[in-house]
């Protein structure tokens, strides 16, 4: 309210909201748009929230709008996604806010056929050496992840990498990753001290879980990467 430069805000997810916003900009109907917070005559009004986006019905991502270098980076990796959302509320992450808005509806998975169709198109057009799944919680649904990766192996036979939480790494997952040409997996540690993680980050995995997950993946000869943060505003 104190910043004169801000007239509108989006709360929650913004894809559908932005489309409605642009269509109705300058019209009285603008103030009826769900997910919109607007300021009028100095008064701030938050509108109701629309449901979380249905990933299966969202418009196809327009890759052609971006330069090839922006899509494949150094020419080898192409980042894709098959799901959206996370059921955890780490203190440093925005997911906790989304969970307050949407609850369990926030974690969603795209149909496997839809993902494969996109990967086929991207593989044919950009010829990446591997795909990188930046999904935060693709292993929340183990059967979904295994089906997706096995079909990538069968239909495309390309390398891929992904992210995971250590709590979701087990022998079955690692075996499936190895047999489907997974080349690396990134897992979040953030801080090496269990008490610090639990108290300040709201991350409750034990050091033993971290060590076991990394050992399992390394035994399968899959490269590992860890996420770590420094400079927390607490005792160090």
Short mmCIF file of C-alpha atoms in Angstrom, two decimals:
data_model
loop_
_atom_site.label_atom_id
_atom_site.label_comp_id
_atom_site.label_asym_id
_atom_site.label_seq_id
_atom_site.Cartn_x
_atom_site.Cartn_y
_atom_site.Cartn_z
CA UNK A 1 0.00 0.00 0.00
CA UNK A 2 2.96 2.32 0.56
CA UNK A 3 4.49 1.69 -2.88
CA UNK A 4 2.83 3.89 -5.52
CA UNK A 5 4.43 1.90 -8.35
CA UNK A 6 2.51 -1.32 -7.60
CA UNK A 7 -1.06 -1.52 -8.83
CA UNK A 8 -1.59 -5.27 -9.27
CA UNK A 9 -0.30 -8.53 -7.85
CA UNK A 10 -0.87 -12.18 -8.69
CA UNK A 11 -1.40 -14.63 -5.86
CA UNK A 12 -1.03 -18.34 -6.55
CA UNK A 13 -0.22 -19.65 -10.01
CA UNK A 14 -0.29 -17.12 -12.80
CA UNK A 15 -0.65 -18.74 -16.24
CA UNK A 16 -4.44 -18.46 -16.57
CA UNK A 17 -4.58 -15.30 -14.50
CA UNK A 18 -2.14 -13.44 -16.77
CA UNK A 19 -4.16 -14.32 -19.87
CA UNK A 20 -7.35 -13.02 -18.25
CA UNK A 21 -5.50 -9.95 -17.02
CA UNK A 22 -4.29 -9.01 -20.50
CA UNK A 23 -7.70 -9.63 -22.07
CA UNK A 24 -9.47 -7.44 -19.51
CA UNK A 25 -6.86 -4.76 -18.91
CA UNK A 26 -8.45 -1.33 -18.92
CA UNK A 27 -11.95 -2.74 -18.45
CA UNK A 28 -14.10 -2.80 -15.27
CA UNK A 29 -14.14 -6.60 -15.53
CA UNK A 30 -10.44 -6.59 -14.63
CA UNK A 31 -11.39 -6.38 -10.96
CA UNK A 32 -13.29 -9.67 -11.14
CA UNK A 33 -10.30 -11.80 -12.12
CA UNK A 34 -9.44 -14.62 -9.72
CA UNK A 35 -5.86 -14.66 -8.33
CA UNK A 36 -5.64 -10.89 -8.78
CA UNK A 37 -4.86 -8.41 -6.03
CA UNK A 38 -5.54 -4.83 -7.10
CA UNK A 39 -5.33 -1.36 -5.65
CA UNK A 40 -8.14 1.11 -6.30
CA UNK A 41 -8.45 4.54 -4.69
CA UNK A 42 -5.82 3.50 -2.18
CA UNK A 43 -7.68 0.36 -1.11
CA UNK A 44 -6.12 -3.05 -1.66
CA UNK A 45 -8.51 -5.85 -2.61
CA UNK A 46 -7.52 -9.53 -2.93
CA UNK A 47 -9.82 -11.55 -5.20
CA UNK A 48 -10.66 -15.23 -4.61
CA UNK A 49 -8.22 -17.91 -5.71
CA UNK A 50 -8.87 -20.10 -8.73
CA UNK A 51 -7.99 -23.84 -8.57
CA UNK A 52 -4.45 -24.97 -9.25
CA UNK A 53 -3.70 -25.27 -12.97
CA UNK A 54 -4.70 -28.54 -14.65
CA UNK A 55 -1.36 -29.53 -16.19
CA UNK A 56 -3.02 -31.85 -18.70
CA UNK A 57 -5.06 -28.97 -20.17
CA UNK A 58 -2.45 -26.23 -20.22
CA UNK A 59 -1.37 -24.80 -23.56
CA UNK A 60 1.69 -26.33 -25.17
CA UNK A 61 4.88 -24.55 -24.19
CA UNK A 62 6.02 -22.35 -27.07
CA UNK A 63 9.67 -23.37 -27.32
CA UNK A 64 9.96 -21.61 -30.69
CA UNK A 65 9.79 -18.22 -28.98
CA UNK A 66 13.26 -18.75 -27.53
CA UNK A 67 16.65 -18.88 -29.22
CA UNK A 68 18.12 -22.36 -29.48
CA UNK A 69 21.04 -21.36 -27.23
CA UNK A 70 18.57 -20.37 -24.51
CA UNK A 71 16.87 -23.77 -24.76
CA UNK A 72 19.83 -26.14 -24.88
CA UNK A 73 22.46 -23.99 -23.18
CA UNK A 74 25.79 -25.49 -24.15
CA UNK A 75 24.09 -27.71 -26.69
CA UNK A 76 23.81 -30.80 -24.53
CA UNK A 77 21.12 -30.32 -21.86
CA UNK A 78 17.47 -29.47 -22.28
CA UNK A 79 15.38 -28.90 -19.16
CA UNK A 80 11.86 -30.33 -19.09
CA UNK A 81 9.21 -31.13 -16.49
CA UNK A 82 6.57 -33.79 -15.95
CA UNK A 83 5.11 -32.59 -12.66
CA UNK A 84 4.64 -29.51 -10.54
CA UNK A 85 4.55 -28.91 -6.82
CA UNK A 86 5.98 -30.26 -3.60
CA UNK A 87 4.30 -31.49 -0.40
CA UNK A 88 7.02 -30.09 1.88
CA UNK A 89 7.36 -26.65 3.48
CA UNK A 90 11.07 -25.90 3.65
CA UNK A 91 11.49 -22.48 5.23
CA UNK A 92 13.60 -21.07 2.38
CA UNK A 93 11.15 -22.10 -0.38
CA UNK A 94 7.94 -20.63 -1.82
CA UNK A 95 6.21 -24.02 -1.82
CA UNK A 96 4.93 -23.47 1.71
CA UNK A 97 2.89 -20.50 0.46
CA UNK A 98 1.46 -22.48 -2.45
CA UNK A 99 0.50 -25.29 -0.10
CA UNK A 100 -1.45 -22.83 2.05
CA UNK A 101 -3.32 -21.74 -1.08
CA UNK A 102 -3.92 -25.11 -2.72
CA UNK A 103 -3.25 -27.88 -0.21
CA UNK A 104 -2.75 -31.32 -1.72
CA UNK A 105 -3.94 -30.11 -5.13
CA UNK A 106 -0.61 -28.34 -5.57
CA UNK A 107 1.35 -31.54 -6.40
CA UNK A 108 0.31 -32.64 -9.91
CA UNK A 109 1.61 -34.94 -12.65
CA UNK A 110 1.23 -34.55 -16.40
CA UNK A 111 -0.05 -37.57 -18.36
CA UNK A 112 2.92 -39.71 -19.40
CA UNK A 113 1.74 -39.79 -23.03
CA UNK A 114 1.68 -35.99 -23.09
CA UNK A 115 5.21 -35.76 -21.71
CA UNK A 116 6.54 -38.30 -24.20
CA UNK A 117 4.93 -36.46 -27.11
CA UNK A 118 6.75 -33.29 -26.06
CA UNK A 119 10.05 -35.11 -25.61
CA UNK A 120 9.78 -36.68 -29.06
CA UNK A 121 9.27 -33.20 -30.56
CA UNK A 122 12.15 -31.68 -28.62
CA UNK A 123 14.50 -34.54 -29.38
CA UNK A 124 13.78 -34.30 -33.10
CA UNK A 125 14.07 -30.51 -33.27
CA UNK A 126 16.92 -29.71 -30.86
CA UNK A 127 18.80 -33.02 -30.63
CA UNK A 128 19.91 -32.63 -26.99
CA UNK A 129 22.39 -35.12 -25.58
CA UNK A 130 20.18 -35.53 -22.53
CA UNK A 131 17.03 -34.22 -20.84
CA UNK A 132 17.08 -32.77 -17.35
CA UNK A 133 13.92 -33.13 -15.28
CA UNK A 134 13.82 -30.16 -12.92
CA UNK A 135 10.77 -31.53 -11.11
CA UNK A 136 10.98 -31.12 -7.35
CA UNK A 137 9.04 -34.27 -6.41
CA UNK A 138 8.77 -36.59 -9.40
CA UNK A 139 9.50 -39.58 -7.13
CA UNK A 140 6.53 -38.81 -4.88
CA UNK A 141 4.68 -41.10 -7.29
CA UNK A 142 7.22 -43.90 -7.73
CA UNK A 143 5.18 -45.83 -10.30
CA UNK A 144 4.72 -42.71 -12.42
CA UNK A 145 8.44 -41.92 -12.43
CA UNK A 146 9.48 -45.47 -13.29
CA UNK A 147 6.92 -45.72 -16.12
CA UNK A 148 8.03 -42.38 -17.56
CA UNK A 149 11.74 -43.19 -17.47
CA UNK A 150 11.26 -46.67 -18.91
CA UNK A 151 9.28 -45.28 -21.80
CA UNK A 152 11.98 -42.65 -22.43
CA UNK A 153 14.49 -45.50 -22.66
CA UNK A 154 12.26 -47.60 -24.93
CA UNK A 155 10.96 -44.87 -27.22
CA UNK A 156 13.84 -42.38 -27.32
CA UNK A 157 16.87 -44.16 -25.85
CA UNK A 158 18.39 -40.89 -24.60
CA UNK A 159 20.22 -40.00 -21.41
CA UNK A 160 18.52 -37.97 -18.71
CA UNK A 161 19.07 -36.54 -15.24
CA UNK A 162 16.69 -35.52 -12.48
CA UNK A 163 16.26 -34.17 -8.95
CA UNK A 164 15.11 -36.03 -5.85
CA UNK A 165 14.81 -35.85 -2.09
CA UNK A 166 16.96 -38.38 -0.27
CA UNK A 167 13.93 -39.76 1.59
CA UNK A 168 12.52 -41.07 -1.70
CA UNK A 169 15.63 -42.88 -2.92
CA UNK A 170 15.53 -46.66 -2.51
CA UNK A 171 16.84 -49.76 -4.28
CA UNK A 172 13.88 -50.04 -6.65
CA UNK A 173 14.19 -46.44 -7.78
CA UNK A 174 17.95 -46.65 -8.26
CA UNK A 175 17.69 -49.89 -10.26
CA UNK A 176 15.12 -48.26 -12.54
CA UNK A 177 17.32 -45.18 -12.94
CA UNK A 178 20.32 -47.28 -13.92
CA UNK A 179 18.46 -49.44 -16.44
CA UNK A 180 16.88 -46.42 -18.13
CA UNK A 181 20.11 -44.46 -18.78
CA UNK A 182 19.92 -41.93 -15.95
CA UNK A 183 23.31 -40.22 -15.90
CA UNK A 184 23.04 -38.01 -12.85
CA UNK A 185 20.77 -37.13 -9.98
CA UNK A 186 20.77 -34.00 -7.82
CA UNK A 187 19.66 -34.11 -4.19
CA UNK A 188 19.29 -31.33 -1.63
CA UNK A 189 21.37 -31.32 1.55
CA UNK A 190 21.41 -27.54 2.09
CA UNK A 191 23.27 -27.89 5.42
CA UNK A 192 25.30 -30.74 6.85
CA UNK A 193 24.07 -30.35 10.44
CA UNK A 194 20.92 -32.31 11.29
CA UNK A 195 19.76 -30.04 14.13
CA UNK A 196 20.25 -26.94 12.01
CA UNK A 197 18.32 -28.45 9.11
CA UNK A 198 15.46 -29.46 11.39
CA UNK A 199 15.26 -26.24 13.41
CA UNK A 200 15.83 -23.59 10.77
CA UNK A 201 15.09 -25.23 7.41
CA UNK A 202 12.22 -27.56 8.36
CA UNK A 203 14.08 -30.42 6.69
CA UNK A 204 13.95 -33.56 8.80
CA UNK A 205 16.00 -36.11 6.87
CA UNK A 206 18.82 -37.63 8.92
CA UNK A 207 22.47 -37.70 7.99
CA UNK A 208 22.12 -41.47 7.65
CA UNK A 209 19.36 -41.02 5.05
CA UNK A 210 21.58 -38.62 3.11
CA UNK A 211 24.57 -40.95 3.17
CA UNK A 212 22.48 -44.00 2.24
CA UNK A 213 20.83 -42.24 -0.72
CA UNK A 214 24.11 -41.00 -2.15
CA UNK A 215 25.75 -44.40 -1.62
CA UNK A 216 22.92 -46.17 -3.47
CA UNK A 217 23.15 -43.84 -6.43
CA UNK A 218 26.96 -43.97 -6.59
CA UNK A 219 26.91 -47.78 -6.42
CA UNK A 220 24.79 -47.69 -9.57
CA UNK A 221 27.52 -45.54 -11.19
CA UNK A 222 25.18 -42.57 -11.55
CA UNK A 223 26.78 -39.17 -11.04
CA UNK A 224 25.52 -37.25 -8.01
CA UNK A 225 25.15 -33.56 -7.34
CA UNK A 226 24.17 -32.00 -4.03
CA UNK A 227 22.46 -28.70 -3.35
CA UNK A 228 24.07 -26.75 -0.51
CA UNK A 229 23.50 -23.27 0.88
CA UNK A 230 25.82 -21.03 2.84
CA UNK A 231 25.35 -17.72 4.58
CA UNK A 232 22.28 -18.48 6.70
CA UNK A 233 21.27 -15.63 9.04
CA UNK A 234 21.78 -17.74 12.17
CA UNK A 235 24.65 -19.24 14.17
CA UNK A 236 27.20 -20.92 11.97
#
